[in-house]
């Protein structure tokens, strides 16, 4: 990763600005105006000075500025946003990379939009003006990146401004922001040098005091095109006869570039000319790489000299170490290389590949090996780099690299082809994956029985299972997987840590995001049984399956089976120090203790796990465990303790609600409800809900809808409460959910009872319906009411107060009670105030729930 960061810094370093460069006041004012907008675009073809203007403005801007130079390899959604976070962290947001790392890792099972939400929250927490500059955006063709950037732009904080330079207009709509005067456009015509700027350019930058006539001729011929003026200047510096140059300088800027480039090259010493041609194959270069391609001993001096001569060499850092050629110049050099030495480019790419590999920079080594058409070399480097590439999660880039290698059958081993299919599945190309996997299975059938063949079968089992879960074709997998006879362990797949962020495996893609059915359970159990039958019960992949099954069985209220599965997880999670396995185990086991009413044991499990992960240095996992301690306190009714436990969380988690921190946020919502702060609770739930739907997190959708229902129940909004309960029951009924409802206790029991009554009254409901049998089953699982007075009133209700309470239970309004009893409305309100005080509640819904709980109203429902 160190070497990866070295190359990344060349992309995020702001280009230097020459002290004698032309000050383009009118364009810099336009750039300043962009600070009043969310977006500033710079549209112009190559050679118009977009990058120079951006860097000139950025260096004089007083606020924070971050820079990202894009290239073709950035057409990967994860890579693009990872680089943007890196460049922010390299600027004035030093801790951002570390804070955003969990969100980036979570993209293995959440969409990029959830990651962007977290980034937007981080940026919103600051107040300092920030300019984000994306240069060369025209190289980005990935539609998912365009969509994600449009989403970022939609919600970007007011103090953050995006500057995008491109040869083309942006491939996502900006009309809405243009109408609102929130976009500033700088287009090609505005970049052209005026007569005065041209004169300054030649005098200040190149020390060429040309005549008015010569300046006029240059402006007319180049039409103010910056690259043309630069080329002409280099030619003039290297020629003694200016009149002869101007005599041959005719035509428009559309056909002079090649002539001028040729003039520049041919007037250079042979050594410099050869250096330029040979190094033109490099996207970025330093002295070491230049030496590998040219054999020249003084490459650093050569780079410095060329830069001083303004030979279209752009520095990529502040130390004069890394450079790149201007895109137009690089294109010309490569065409010249092909004309003068056909085929040499391949050899240069091969040398570059080997040199990068020697330095441990395998990404660049692979790219150059492919450019050299040396596919065996590329595959050999890929074989070394597979674990890193998989760990990064840049699956689209990895897949594109493999797609650029032709004839997979000859160049790829069966294992490589298997990885290719896995990437197709991970990137959502399930049809292509199915076809490729079928072909691979046919060709592998002819392999000799060997260790390599058995390793292949092991990986095949894994990839086929991933494809099944992606397509939902469970039945065919169940039928085929039972035919396996041998299954050696595959280190590449079986020991991969699939969970680095989620406190419950059921929330991950691996856990099907909360989907539960007989089929998913059968697949999970058979998958685990096969692994264990072949001796791999302690592999991470098996234990993650077992943990997911344990969580699912708990949800279905099959508690003994759940505990049996849980006990298979703990020891290995501790031995291998896998917090992504230990924390879900501890949380689920603690839930079991809460069902038993054993709060002490539940707290001990969480506290010990918190100490363990802290000793491992896994600080990310401390917050969800801390939140669950507060959850336990709320269950006990100890609100003060719950507040204290939640106060230990970073304020940003609760102030900026995110679906990635759902456990912490929903615990805070429960605390708000316990404190009768229903409106604030509902506000937070409304923020989380769209994300849960977008991410297709069934378990989150149920939890959020349940809390929305309970909040409205507390407010006395019965219709709204039942509507949200209906949402939760629809998902729960389709996915065998039980404990999500049972764990809410008495309040949920009453709400379900009301829902049951409504089902009986309405034989047909509009929209999707919930099975009455499902509701009846849930209600049957709640503890039966018994005669109990566990919480007797300090002061008993009077007869009249009981009558009023009974009328409340029948749905009577305050006015109806007053009319019935012959009292004034004010008198009824006084009675109600006394009743609430004796019951220790604040509204009529809470009063009725409390009355039923202590058996004051045996036969009344909260209807």
PDB file of C-alpha atoms in Angstrom, residues 32 107 110 112 139 166 256 307 335 350 449 471 498 554 616 636 655 739 756 765 785 826-827:
ATOM      1  CA  UNK A  32     -13.803  33.401  -7.485  1.00  0.00           C
ATOM      2  CA  UNK A 107     -19.316  -0.650   0.423  1.00  0.00           C
ATOM      3  CA  UNK A 110     -23.920  -1.144   0.953  1.00  0.00           C
ATOM      4  CA  UNK A 112     -21.869   4.022  -2.653  1.00  0.00           C
ATOM      5  CA  UNK A 139     -11.562  10.422 -18.897  1.00  0.00           C
ATOM      6  CA  UNK A 166     -13.214  18.530 -18.750  1.00  0.00           C
ATOM      7  CA  UNK A 256      -0.477  23.950 -36.769  1.00  0.00           C
ATOM      8  CA  UNK A 307      10.962  21.550 -17.234  1.00  0.00           C
ATOM      9  CA  UNK A 335       2.865   8.904 -32.604  1.00  0.00           C
ATOM     10  CA  UNK A 350       7.861  -4.221 -20.947  1.00  0.00           C
ATOM     11  CA  UNK A 449      -6.883 -35.223 -10.378  1.00  0.00           C
ATOM     12  CA  UNK A 471     -29.505 -14.854  -8.370  1.00  0.00           C
ATOM     13  CA  UNK A 498     -16.023 -10.710   5.032  1.00  0.00           C
ATOM     14  CA  UNK A 554     -32.865 -16.006  17.053  1.00  0.00           C
ATOM     15  CA  UNK A 616      -6.874  -5.918  19.806  1.00  0.00           C
ATOM     16  CA  UNK A 636     -33.988  -2.303  32.561  1.00  0.00           C
ATOM     17  CA  UNK A 655     -25.719  14.298  15.494  1.00  0.00           C
ATOM     18  CA  UNK A 739     -38.165 -11.430  17.895  1.00  0.00           C
ATOM     19  CA  UNK A 756     -55.594  -7.692  15.201  1.00  0.00           C
ATOM     20  CA  UNK A 765     -57.504  -4.070   3.255  1.00  0.00           C
ATOM     21  CA  UNK A 785     -51.356 -11.699  31.394  1.00  0.00           C
ATOM     22  CA  UNK A 826     -61.608  22.361  32.414  1.00  0.00           C
ATOM     23  CA  UNK A 827     -62.700  20.038  35.225  1.00  0.00           C
TER      24      UNK A 827
END
